[in-house]
mmCIF file of C-alpha atoms in Angstrom:
data_model
loop_
_atom_site.group_PDB
_atom_site.id
_atom_site.type_symbol
_atom_site.label_atom_id
_atom_site.label_comp_id
_atom_site.label_asym_id
_atom_site.label_seq_id
_atom_site.Cartn_x
_atom_site.Cartn_y
_atom_site.Cartn_z
ATOM 1 C CA MET A 455 221.735 5.128 169.549
ATOM 2 C CA THR A 456 219.619 2.604 167.653
ATOM 3 C CA SER A 457 218.315 3.454 164.211
ATOM 4 C CA LYS A 458 214.719 4.596 163.863
ATOM 5 C CA LEU A 459 215.116 4.636 160.092
ATOM 6 C CA ILE A 460 215.288 1.031 158.929
ATOM 7 C CA GLN A 461 214.037 -2.392 159.926
ATOM 8 C CA THR A 462 216.813 -4.858 160.703
ATOM 9 C CA VAL A 463 216.414 -8.622 160.880
ATOM 10 C CA GLY A 464 218.278 -10.558 163.577
ATOM 11 C CA GLN A 465 221.981 -9.757 163.586
ATOM 12 C CA GLU A 466 221.905 -8.096 160.169
ATOM 13 C CA ALA A 467 224.445 -5.290 159.887
ATOM 14 C CA GLU A 468 223.082 -1.783 159.443
ATOM 15 C CA ASN A 469 223.592 -0.189 156.044
ATOM 16 C CA PRO A 470 226.534 2.298 155.959
ATOM 17 C CA ILE A 471 224.275 5.095 154.715
ATOM 18 C CA GLY A 472 221.879 4.530 157.590
ATOM 19 C CA VAL A 473 224.800 4.555 160.043
ATOM 20 C CA CYS A 474 226.161 7.785 158.548
ATOM 21 C CA LEU A 475 222.807 9.573 158.832
ATOM 22 C CA ARG A 476 222.205 8.370 162.384
ATOM 23 C CA GLU A 477 225.670 9.385 163.573
ATOM 24 C CA ALA A 478 225.326 12.837 161.976
ATOM 25 C CA PHE A 479 221.996 13.283 163.768
ATOM 26 C CA GLY A 480 223.674 12.359 167.062
ATOM 27 C CA LEU A 481 226.316 15.036 166.510
ATOM 28 C CA PHE A 482 223.894 17.814 165.568
ATOM 29 C CA GLU A 483 220.734 16.893 167.489
ATOM 30 C CA SER A 484 221.144 19.744 169.965
ATOM 31 C CA GLN A 485 221.416 22.228 167.082
ATOM 32 C CA LEU A 486 218.281 21.085 165.264
ATOM 33 C CA ARG A 487 215.869 23.086 167.406
ATOM 34 C CA PRO A 488 215.173 26.838 167.218
ATOM 35 C CA PRO A 489 216.779 29.225 167.683
ATOM 36 C CA PHE A 490 219.246 27.977 165.084
ATOM 37 C CA SER A 491 222.915 28.844 165.301
ATOM 38 C CA LEU A 492 224.186 31.580 162.974
ATOM 39 C CA THR A 493 227.714 30.168 163.009
ATOM 40 C CA ILE A 494 229.263 29.602 159.583
ATOM 41 C CA LEU A 495 229.854 25.887 159.151
ATOM 42 C CA THR A 496 233.003 24.282 157.787
ATOM 43 C CA PRO A 497 232.515 22.084 154.674
ATOM 44 C CA PRO A 498 232.502 18.811 156.698
ATOM 45 C CA GLU A 499 230.077 20.339 159.235
ATOM 46 C CA TYR A 500 227.799 21.488 156.423
ATOM 47 C CA LEU A 501 227.626 17.976 154.949
ATOM 48 C CA ASN A 502 226.906 16.421 158.327
ATOM 49 C CA LEU A 503 224.186 18.985 159.018
ATOM 50 C CA ASN A 504 222.505 17.955 155.734
ATOM 51 C CA ARG A 505 222.645 14.318 156.847
ATOM 52 C CA ALA A 506 221.347 15.159 160.315
ATOM 53 C CA ILE A 507 218.409 17.152 158.950
ATOM 54 C CA LEU A 508 217.494 14.344 156.551
ATOM 55 C CA TYR A 509 217.553 11.812 159.396
ATOM 56 C CA GLY A 510 215.428 14.169 161.488
ATOM 57 C CA ILE A 511 212.868 14.512 158.698
ATOM 58 C CA PHE A 512 212.636 10.734 158.423
ATOM 59 C CA CYS A 513 212.511 9.924 162.128
ATOM 60 C CA GLU A 514 210.778 12.975 163.649
ATOM 61 C CA PRO A 515 207.687 13.523 161.482
ATOM 62 C CA ASP A 516 206.212 16.028 163.940
ATOM 63 C CA LEU A 517 209.268 18.251 163.517
ATOM 64 C CA ALA A 518 209.682 17.768 159.763
ATOM 65 C CA LYS A 519 208.563 21.322 158.919
ATOM 66 C CA VAL A 520 211.040 22.719 161.455
ATOM 67 C CA HIS A 521 213.830 20.641 159.932
ATOM 68 C CA ILE A 522 213.018 21.690 156.369
ATOM 69 C CA LYS A 523 213.008 25.389 157.355
ATOM 70 C CA HIS A 524 216.394 24.846 158.992
ATOM 71 C CA LEU A 525 217.649 23.283 155.756
ATOM 72 C CA HIS A 526 216.338 26.193 153.653
ATOM 73 C CA GLY A 527 218.194 28.631 155.903
ATOM 74 C CA LYS A 528 221.517 26.810 155.754
ATOM 75 C CA ILE A 529 221.603 25.661 152.136
ATOM 76 C CA ARG A 530 224.476 26.920 149.975
ATOM 77 C CA ASP A 531 224.836 24.351 147.199
ATOM 78 C CA GLY A 532 221.361 24.433 145.683
ATOM 79 C CA TYR A 533 220.431 21.316 147.727
ATOM 80 C CA SER A 534 222.812 19.239 145.614
ATOM 81 C CA PHE A 535 224.323 17.218 148.473
ATOM 82 C CA PHE A 536 220.963 16.811 150.184
ATOM 83 C CA THR A 537 219.226 15.426 147.082
ATOM 84 C CA ASN A 538 222.210 13.213 146.297
ATOM 85 C CA THR A 539 221.980 11.704 149.788
ATOM 86 C CA LEU A 540 218.224 11.353 149.413
ATOM 87 C CA THR A 541 218.734 9.431 146.166
ATOM 88 C CA LYS A 542 221.179 7.069 147.889
ATOM 89 C CA VAL A 543 218.598 6.374 150.584
ATOM 90 C CA VAL A 544 216.020 5.534 147.895
ATOM 91 C CA THR A 545 218.410 3.265 146.000
ATOM 92 C CA ASP A 546 219.980 1.431 148.916
ATOM 93 C CA LEU A 547 217.464 1.554 151.747
ATOM 94 C CA TYR A 548 213.913 1.916 150.449
ATOM 95 C CA PRO A 549 212.740 -1.707 150.984
ATOM 96 C CA LYS A 550 214.043 -1.595 154.583
ATOM 97 C CA LEU A 551 212.669 1.807 155.579
ATOM 98 C CA VAL A 552 210.094 1.820 158.353
ATOM 99 C CA ALA A 553 206.600 2.822 157.228
ATOM 100 C CA THR A 554 206.750 6.330 158.711
ATOM 101 C CA ALA A 555 210.078 6.975 156.986
ATOM 102 C CA LYS A 556 208.556 6.003 153.619
ATOM 103 C CA VAL A 557 205.782 8.526 154.170
ATOM 104 C CA GLN A 558 208.355 11.173 155.030
ATOM 105 C CA LEU A 559 210.382 10.247 151.962
ATOM 106 C CA ILE A 560 207.463 11.156 149.703
ATOM 107 C CA TRP A 561 206.926 14.380 151.651
ATOM 108 C CA VAL A 562 210.540 15.569 151.476
ATOM 109 C CA THR A 563 210.715 14.629 147.782
ATOM 110 C CA THR A 564 207.746 16.906 147.151
ATOM 111 C CA GLU A 565 209.466 19.680 149.092
ATOM 112 C CA MET A 566 212.598 19.348 146.975
ATOM 113 C CA VAL A 567 210.551 19.512 143.795
ATOM 114 C CA SER A 568 208.820 22.679 145.021
ATOM 115 C CA VAL A 569 212.171 24.490 145.465
ATOM 116 C CA SER A 570 213.611 23.157 142.162
ATOM 117 C CA ALA A 571 216.478 21.507 144.018
ATOM 118 C CA ILE A 572 219.568 20.600 142.029
ATOM 119 C CA GLY A 573 219.756 16.865 141.368
ATOM 120 C CA MET A 574 216.047 16.130 141.641
ATOM 121 C CA ASP A 575 216.172 14.248 138.332
ATOM 122 C CA GLY A 576 218.155 11.620 140.204
ATOM 123 C CA LEU A 577 215.108 10.860 142.309
ATOM 124 C CA VAL A 578 213.428 9.127 139.401
ATOM 125 C CA ALA A 579 215.070 6.189 141.199
ATOM 126 C CA LEU A 580 211.996 6.323 143.425
ATOM 127 C CA LEU A 581 209.884 5.242 140.459
ATOM 128 C CA ARG A 582 212.029 2.135 140.093
ATOM 129 C CA GLN A 583 210.950 0.997 143.537
ATOM 130 C CA ILE A 584 207.446 0.376 142.144
ATOM 131 C CA VAL A 585 207.512 -3.340 141.351
ATOM 132 C CA CYS A 586 205.423 -4.285 138.339
ATOM 133 C CA GLY A 587 203.081 -7.183 139.049
ATOM 134 C CA ASP A 588 203.343 -6.705 142.824
ATOM 135 C CA PHE A 589 199.903 -6.074 144.355
ATOM 136 C CA THR A 590 200.986 -5.914 147.981
ATOM 137 C CA GLU A 591 199.683 -3.017 150.053
ATOM 138 C CA GLY A 592 203.041 -1.239 150.277
ATOM 139 C CA ASN A 593 203.694 -1.375 146.546
ATOM 140 C CA LEU A 594 200.205 -0.152 145.688
ATOM 141 C CA TRP A 595 200.625 2.694 148.182
ATOM 142 C CA LEU A 596 203.874 3.853 146.557
ATOM 143 C CA HIS A 597 202.258 3.637 143.130
ATOM 144 C CA SER A 598 199.324 5.783 144.234
ATOM 145 C CA GLU A 599 201.572 8.365 145.901
ATOM 146 C CA LEU A 600 203.667 8.787 142.698
ATOM 147 C CA ALA A 601 201.055 7.433 139.122
ATOM 148 C CA ILE A 602 200.521 11.895 138.445
ATOM 149 C CA TRP A 603 198.697 11.010 135.283
ATOM 150 C CA LYS A 604 195.298 12.363 136.319
ATOM 151 C CA ASP A 605 196.773 15.794 137.041
ATOM 152 C CA LEU A 606 198.685 15.774 133.774
ATOM 153 C CA LEU A 607 195.516 15.025 131.860
ATOM 154 C CA LEU A 608 192.817 16.865 133.777
ATOM 155 C CA ASN A 609 194.471 19.396 136.064
ATOM 156 C CA PRO A 610 197.576 20.954 134.451
ATOM 157 C CA GLY A 611 197.357 23.955 136.779
ATOM 158 C CA GLU A 612 198.418 21.686 139.648
ATOM 159 C CA PHE A 613 202.002 21.880 138.355
ATOM 160 C CA LYS A 614 202.091 25.652 138.901
ATOM 161 C CA THR A 615 203.979 26.472 135.726
ATOM 162 C CA ASN A 616 202.950 28.490 132.702
ATOM 163 C CA GLU A 617 205.067 26.258 130.483
ATOM 164 C CA TYR A 618 202.727 23.268 130.873
ATOM 165 C CA ARG A 619 199.202 23.793 129.565
ATOM 166 C CA ASP A 620 198.031 20.550 127.970
ATOM 167 C CA VAL A 621 198.970 16.875 127.859
ATOM 168 C CA SER A 622 199.591 17.152 124.105
ATOM 169 C CA GLN A 623 202.856 18.908 124.992
ATOM 170 C CA LEU A 624 204.009 15.673 126.611
ATOM 171 C CA TYR A 625 202.708 13.612 123.725
ATOM 172 C CA LEU A 626 204.997 15.545 121.390
ATOM 173 C CA SER A 627 208.047 15.546 123.681
ATOM 174 C CA ARG A 628 210.659 12.884 123.166
ATOM 175 C CA THR A 629 211.354 10.730 126.220
ATOM 176 C CA SER A 630 214.973 9.922 127.006
ATOM 177 C CA SER A 631 215.601 6.208 126.527
ATOM 178 C CA ARG A 632 217.181 5.961 129.980
ATOM 179 C CA TYR A 633 213.771 6.383 131.610
ATOM 180 C CA PHE A 634 212.570 3.129 130.086
ATOM 181 C CA LEU A 635 215.211 1.347 132.148
ATOM 182 C CA LEU A 636 213.328 2.357 135.292
ATOM 183 C CA ARG A 637 210.641 -0.247 134.637
ATOM 184 C CA ILE A 638 212.894 -3.316 134.420
ATOM 185 C CA THR A 639 215.516 -4.577 136.829
ATOM 186 C CA PRO A 640 219.221 -4.542 135.944
ATOM 187 C CA GLU A 641 219.184 -8.354 135.791
ATOM 188 C CA MET A 642 216.341 -8.326 133.265
ATOM 189 C CA GLU A 643 218.212 -5.748 131.201
ATOM 190 C CA THR A 644 221.348 -7.910 131.139
ATOM 191 C CA GLN A 645 219.452 -11.024 130.030
ATOM 192 C CA LEU A 646 217.443 -9.212 127.362
ATOM 193 C CA ARG A 647 220.525 -7.562 125.882
ATOM 194 C CA PHE A 648 222.269 -10.950 125.778
ATOM 195 C CA LEU A 649 219.291 -12.499 123.968
ATOM 196 C CA LEU A 650 219.158 -9.668 121.438
ATOM 197 C CA THR A 651 222.907 -9.505 120.873
ATOM 198 C CA HIS A 652 224.286 -13.057 121.016
ATOM 199 C CA VAL A 653 221.476 -15.561 120.365
ATOM 200 C CA ASN A 654 220.737 -16.576 116.781
ATOM 201 C CA LEU A 655 217.242 -16.897 115.353
ATOM 202 C CA GLY A 656 216.329 -20.561 115.696
ATOM 203 C CA SER A 657 218.367 -21.070 118.860
ATOM 204 C CA GLN A 658 216.437 -18.763 121.148
ATOM 205 C CA LYS A 659 213.783 -21.074 122.591
ATOM 206 C CA ARG A 660 215.732 -22.291 125.613
ATOM 207 C CA TYR A 661 216.840 -18.748 126.454
ATOM 208 C CA GLN A 662 213.278 -17.501 126.195
ATOM 209 C CA ALA A 663 212.039 -20.381 128.352
ATOM 210 C CA TRP A 664 214.651 -19.579 131.004
ATOM 211 C CA PHE A 665 213.724 -15.891 130.959
ATOM 212 C CA ALA A 666 210.024 -16.706 131.314
ATOM 213 C CA ARG A 667 210.676 -19.043 134.256
ATOM 214 C CA LYS A 668 212.903 -16.510 135.968
ATOM 215 C CA PHE A 669 210.838 -13.343 135.554
ATOM 216 C CA LEU A 670 207.346 -14.206 134.273
ATOM 217 C CA SER A 671 206.440 -17.407 136.105
ATOM 218 C CA PHE A 672 203.597 -15.943 138.195
ATOM 219 C CA PRO A 673 200.366 -14.820 136.483
ATOM 220 C CA GLU A 674 200.550 -11.310 137.954
ATOM 221 C CA ARG A 675 204.059 -10.892 136.564
ATOM 222 C CA GLU A 676 202.842 -10.962 132.964
ATOM 223 C CA THR A 677 202.289 -7.204 133.306
ATOM 224 C CA LEU A 678 206.076 -6.963 133.054
ATOM 225 C CA VAL A 679 205.712 -7.745 129.352
ATOM 226 C CA ILE A 680 204.426 -4.181 128.830
ATOM 227 C CA ASP A 681 207.609 -2.649 130.240
ATOM 228 C CA ILE A 682 209.847 -5.142 128.452
ATOM 229 C CA VAL A 683 208.275 -4.249 125.094
ATOM 230 C CA ARG A 684 208.903 -0.541 125.773
ATOM 231 C CA PHE A 685 212.510 -1.341 126.674
ATOM 232 C CA ILE A 686 213.078 -3.328 123.488
ATOM 233 C CA CYS A 687 211.522 -0.670 121.252
ATOM 234 C CA CYS A 688 213.102 2.405 122.811
ATOM 235 C CA SER A 689 216.227 1.401 124.735
ATOM 236 C CA HIS A 690 217.744 -1.457 122.741
ATOM 237 C CA HIS A 691 218.710 -0.340 119.262
ATOM 238 C CA PRO A 692 220.950 -2.944 117.616
ATOM 239 C CA SER A 693 223.888 -1.951 115.460
ATOM 240 C CA ASN A 694 223.855 -2.503 111.683
ATOM 241 C CA GLU A 695 226.223 -5.418 112.224
ATOM 242 C CA ILE A 696 223.728 -7.131 114.534
ATOM 243 C CA ILE A 697 220.797 -6.337 112.214
ATOM 244 C CA GLN A 698 222.586 -7.954 109.270
ATOM 245 C CA SER A 699 223.604 -11.016 111.294
ATOM 246 C CA ALA A 700 221.642 -14.140 112.227
ATOM 247 C CA VAL A 701 220.849 -12.799 115.708
ATOM 248 C CA ILE A 702 217.177 -12.965 116.637
ATOM 249 C CA PRO A 703 215.542 -9.645 115.664
ATOM 250 C CA ARG A 704 213.614 -7.475 118.079
ATOM 251 C CA TRP A 705 210.286 -8.030 116.324
ATOM 252 C CA ALA A 706 210.542 -11.805 116.829
ATOM 253 C CA VAL A 707 211.161 -11.429 120.572
ATOM 254 C CA ILE A 708 208.218 -9.034 120.863
ATOM 255 C CA GLY A 709 206.001 -11.492 118.990
ATOM 256 C CA TRP A 710 206.947 -14.161 121.524
ATOM 257 C CA LEU A 711 206.219 -11.800 124.418
ATOM 258 C CA LEU A 712 202.771 -10.929 123.063
ATOM 259 C CA LYS A 713 201.921 -14.629 122.933
ATOM 260 C CA LEU A 714 202.764 -14.910 126.639
ATOM 261 C CA CYS A 715 200.003 -12.466 127.620
ATOM 262 C CA GLY A 716 197.064 -14.478 128.892
ATOM 263 C CA ARG A 717 194.793 -11.658 130.025
ATOM 264 C CA ASN A 718 193.193 -9.409 127.443
ATOM 265 C CA TYR A 719 193.974 -6.144 129.199
ATOM 266 C CA VAL A 720 197.647 -7.077 129.528
ATOM 267 C CA GLN A 721 197.854 -7.963 125.844
ATOM 268 C CA ALA A 722 196.144 -4.680 124.944
ATOM 269 C CA ASN A 723 198.632 -2.685 127.020
ATOM 270 C CA ALA A 724 201.543 -4.631 125.523
ATOM 271 C CA LYS A 725 200.311 -3.684 122.043
ATOM 272 C CA LEU A 726 199.982 -0.087 123.172
ATOM 273 C CA ALA A 727 203.606 -0.248 124.352
ATOM 274 C CA LEU A 728 204.566 -1.485 120.876
ATOM 275 C CA PHE A 729 202.655 1.240 119.015
ATOM 276 C CA TYR A 730 202.879 4.167 121.423
ATOM 277 C CA ASP A 731 205.687 5.904 119.538
ATOM 278 C CA TRP A 732 203.634 5.729 116.351
ATOM 279 C CA LEU A 733 200.834 7.830 117.802
ATOM 280 C CA PHE A 734 202.907 10.985 118.161
ATOM 281 C CA PHE A 735 205.790 10.269 115.818
ATOM 282 C CA ASP A 736 207.744 13.316 114.671
ATOM 283 C CA GLU A 737 210.413 12.512 112.115
ATOM 284 C CA ARG A 738 212.366 15.621 113.177
ATOM 285 C CA LEU A 739 212.777 14.330 116.730
ATOM 286 C CA ASP A 740 211.996 10.624 116.922
ATOM 287 C CA ASN A 741 214.054 7.577 116.043
ATOM 288 C CA VAL A 742 212.826 5.199 113.363
ATOM 289 C CA MET A 743 214.211 2.330 115.449
ATOM 290 C CA ASN A 744 211.441 2.918 117.991
ATOM 291 C CA ILE A 745 208.764 2.074 115.427
ATOM 292 C CA GLU A 746 210.660 -0.530 113.381
ATOM 293 C CA PRO A 747 209.719 -3.634 115.463
ATOM 294 C CA ALA A 748 205.967 -3.137 114.993
ATOM 295 C CA ILE A 749 206.022 -2.898 111.189
ATOM 296 C CA LEU A 750 208.422 -5.823 110.842
ATOM 297 C CA LEU A 751 206.271 -7.956 113.133
ATOM 298 C CA ILE A 752 203.220 -7.049 111.033
ATOM 299 C CA VAL A 753 204.914 -7.857 107.735
ATOM 300 C CA ASN A 754 206.902 -10.931 108.754
ATOM 301 C CA SER A 755 203.870 -12.565 110.398
ATOM 302 C CA ILE A 756 201.882 -12.612 107.150
ATOM 303 C CA PRO A 757 203.073 -15.977 105.740
ATOM 304 C CA LYS A 758 202.222 -18.242 108.691
ATOM 305 C CA TYR A 759 200.837 -16.048 111.461
ATOM 306 C CA THR A 760 198.324 -13.858 109.697
ATOM 307 C CA ASP A 761 196.297 -13.657 112.922
ATOM 308 C CA MET A 762 199.179 -11.667 114.439
ATOM 309 C CA THR A 763 199.162 -9.283 111.465
ATOM 310 C CA HIS A 764 195.389 -8.860 111.738
ATOM 311 C CA THR A 765 195.348 -8.216 115.466
ATOM 312 C CA LEU A 766 198.144 -5.648 115.260
ATOM 313 C CA LEU A 767 196.613 -3.710 112.374
ATOM 314 C CA GLU A 768 193.176 -3.780 113.995
ATOM 315 C CA PHE A 769 194.642 -2.534 117.253
ATOM 316 C CA LEU A 770 196.514 0.313 115.554
ATOM 317 C CA LEU A 771 193.347 1.499 113.814
ATOM 318 C CA LEU A 772 191.429 1.217 117.086
ATOM 319 C CA LEU A 773 194.068 3.340 118.831
ATOM 320 C CA MET A 774 193.819 6.019 116.203
ATOM 321 C CA ASP A 775 190.074 6.258 116.698
ATOM 322 C CA ASN A 776 189.886 6.012 120.483
ATOM 323 C CA TYR A 777 193.160 6.766 122.304
ATOM 324 C CA ASP A 778 192.431 10.487 122.662
ATOM 325 C CA VAL A 779 189.406 11.578 120.669
ATOM 326 C CA GLU A 780 189.973 15.267 121.388
ATOM 327 C CA ARG A 781 193.448 15.080 119.868
ATOM 328 C CA LYS A 782 192.716 12.666 117.035
ATOM 329 C CA ASP A 783 194.297 14.933 114.403
ATOM 330 C CA ILE A 784 197.627 14.818 116.246
ATOM 331 C CA ILE A 785 197.473 11.019 116.382
ATOM 332 C CA ASN A 786 196.556 10.647 112.700
ATOM 333 C CA HIS A 787 199.463 12.866 111.764
ATOM 334 C CA GLY A 788 201.825 10.850 113.968
ATOM 335 C CA VAL A 789 200.827 7.466 112.536
ATOM 336 C CA LEU A 790 201.053 8.650 108.933
ATOM 337 C CA SER A 791 204.448 10.216 109.649
ATOM 338 C CA ALA A 792 205.593 6.884 111.081
ATOM 339 C CA PHE A 793 204.502 4.966 107.971
ATOM 340 C CA SER A 794 206.199 7.568 105.797
ATOM 341 C CA MET A 795 209.495 7.299 107.655
ATOM 342 C CA LEU A 796 209.458 3.489 107.576
ATOM 343 C CA VAL A 797 209.099 3.497 103.795
ATOM 344 C CA ARG A 798 211.572 6.285 103.201
ATOM 345 C CA ARG A 799 214.221 4.586 105.346
ATOM 346 C CA GLY A 800 213.687 1.270 103.582
ATOM 347 C CA VAL A 801 212.446 -0.640 106.621
ATOM 348 C CA VAL A 802 209.668 -1.736 104.258
ATOM 349 C CA ARG A 803 209.907 -1.180 100.521
ATOM 350 C CA SER A 804 206.233 -0.312 100.100
ATOM 351 C CA LEU A 805 202.997 -0.060 102.052
ATOM 352 C CA ASP A 806 201.489 -2.094 99.249
ATOM 353 C CA VAL A 807 202.699 -5.175 101.110
ATOM 354 C CA VAL A 808 199.784 -4.738 103.540
ATOM 355 C CA VAL A 809 197.332 -2.654 101.501
ATOM 356 C CA ASN A 810 197.123 -5.173 98.638
ATOM 357 C CA CYS A 811 198.008 -8.429 100.407
ATOM 358 C CA ASP A 812 195.366 -11.119 99.779
ATOM 359 C CA ALA A 813 196.126 -12.737 103.147
ATOM 360 C CA ILE A 814 194.750 -9.673 104.931
ATOM 361 C CA SER A 815 190.984 -9.306 105.250
ATOM 362 C CA PRO A 816 189.237 -7.028 102.709
ATOM 363 C CA PHE A 817 187.862 -4.900 105.568
ATOM 364 C CA LEU A 818 191.335 -4.159 106.946
ATOM 365 C CA ARG A 819 192.746 -3.446 103.504
ATOM 366 C CA GLN A 820 189.923 -0.985 102.851
ATOM 367 C CA ARG A 821 190.522 0.764 106.178
ATOM 368 C CA LEU A 822 194.207 1.082 105.375
ATOM 369 C CA ARG A 823 193.479 2.507 101.939
ATOM 370 C CA GLU A 824 191.197 5.065 103.550
ATOM 371 C CA LEU A 825 193.895 5.926 106.049
ATOM 372 C CA PHE A 826 196.542 6.493 103.395
ATOM 373 C CA SER A 827 194.410 8.182 100.751
ATOM 374 C CA GLY A 828 191.453 9.733 102.588
ATOM 375 C CA THR A 829 193.466 11.999 104.878
ATOM 376 C CA LYS A 830 195.855 13.582 102.401
ATOM 377 C CA ALA A 831 196.151 16.673 104.540
ATOM 378 C CA PHE A 832 198.240 14.604 106.905
ATOM 379 C CA VAL A 833 200.211 12.626 104.332
ATOM 380 C CA SER A 834 203.716 13.841 103.636
ATOM 381 C CA LYS A 835 204.874 14.277 100.034
ATOM 382 C CA GLU A 836 207.163 11.283 100.382
ATOM 383 C CA LEU A 837 204.287 8.990 101.338
ATOM 384 C CA GLN A 838 201.807 9.803 98.581
ATOM 385 C CA PRO A 839 203.809 8.319 95.654
ATOM 386 C CA VAL A 840 204.333 5.149 97.693
ATOM 387 C CA LEU A 841 200.620 4.420 97.586
ATOM 388 C CA LYS A 842 200.803 3.942 93.795
ATOM 389 C CA VAL A 843 203.667 1.455 93.795
ATOM 390 C CA CYS A 844 202.884 -1.942 92.265
ATOM 391 C CA SER A 845 202.633 -4.989 94.483
ATOM 392 C CA LEU A 846 205.980 -6.329 95.684
ATOM 393 C CA ASN A 847 207.008 -9.790 96.602
ATOM 394 C CA LEU A 848 206.693 -10.281 100.364
ATOM 395 C CA LEU A 849 210.342 -11.187 100.683
ATOM 396 C CA GLU A 850 211.218 -7.627 99.618
ATOM 397 C CA ALA A 851 209.180 -6.061 102.389
ATOM 398 C CA SER A 852 212.013 -5.905 104.863
ATOM 399 C CA SER A 853 215.235 -3.974 104.462
ATOM 400 C CA VAL A 854 216.929 -6.665 106.508
ATOM 401 C CA GLU A 855 217.254 -9.096 103.643
ATOM 402 C CA THR A 856 219.280 -11.560 105.653
ATOM 403 C CA GLN A 857 216.357 -12.167 108.004
ATOM 404 C CA ASN A 858 214.097 -15.121 107.217
ATOM 405 C CA THR A 859 210.482 -14.012 106.894
ATOM 406 C CA THR A 860 209.308 -17.270 108.416
ATOM 407 C CA THR A 861 208.294 -16.582 112.022
ATOM 408 C CA GLU A 862 208.049 -20.208 113.048
ATOM 409 C CA ASN A 863 210.726 -19.711 115.686
ATOM 410 C CA MET A 864 209.090 -16.582 117.022
ATOM 411 C CA HIS A 865 206.577 -18.369 119.200
#
């Protein structure tokens, strides 16, 4: 029996998972039509029935509802094996699935979510099949079938749970760092971790050039910068040993990435990726390492790249005013909490380094003073005394005293 599940090219061997599902369907095909047998299945038979039903859902769309009812009637492990097999199909077979099977994959995933199947968190692997910078029809289709943002923002009732009432609940929930890995490939992760762990500041240019050629060579691929910035901020937290060494710091790599963005909307989204954790920062839950790269890039750019400092500060203030006007108080509180934590942890010795720096435009300095002093209701007790500290030498701004403040090698 030939596979109706995947597309094969020439003499290419069929994937073992595809073979397993097809063979299970061959064994149980006669039992997949009503009336269903009431016989108690042995453990091996139960596993093969799960495989057969999954294959039937993929390859017999007209009978999918019959198959899913059969599954509901036979299930005895909370759908654990079924969802595990489904995840393997996503991971190993998705690019080769025939178009109808991809449609069925989305459908059966929705069904598993509706019954709160065990192991559904593993199906976030489906999100990783969305290729950033790929505008082909199939990739855009998958994106549109999964991108739930509109419902989260405008239609919370669609999720049919009393626990979710407003998007602000998500704003204030900490995201596990493992989810940020979904937006970059394993090869990208390996190369980025090597750069940020083994390459010294001043020796990084050839590694950065190789990375750009490998992953960012096409104009549409520059959108990957957004996901890479999120990965660096939230998933790669260097040890104290690395921080105190000569290894290139995260802020310098991010500065280089921002310079690679040619289109304005990509650069804006990359900056949002850099500052996102500031907007809803909660010092009780969030990690200061998520917000450290932004402040160090702001401060360390002042000597020779003041335009970088200006654009980042302007963007942060713009975010505070416009990201979500209805929830502006939450955002103000988050940003001020972030500044407070950065000072208290010694990432910067004082906010005076930006508030009273002559290299920064008077307009920006005034806006920052208003932010820190005009909204005292949102300023923690630890932050208020900081505003009165005398001006410090720029070299004292960073707690990483071994790092050179010159960002010449950043770009």
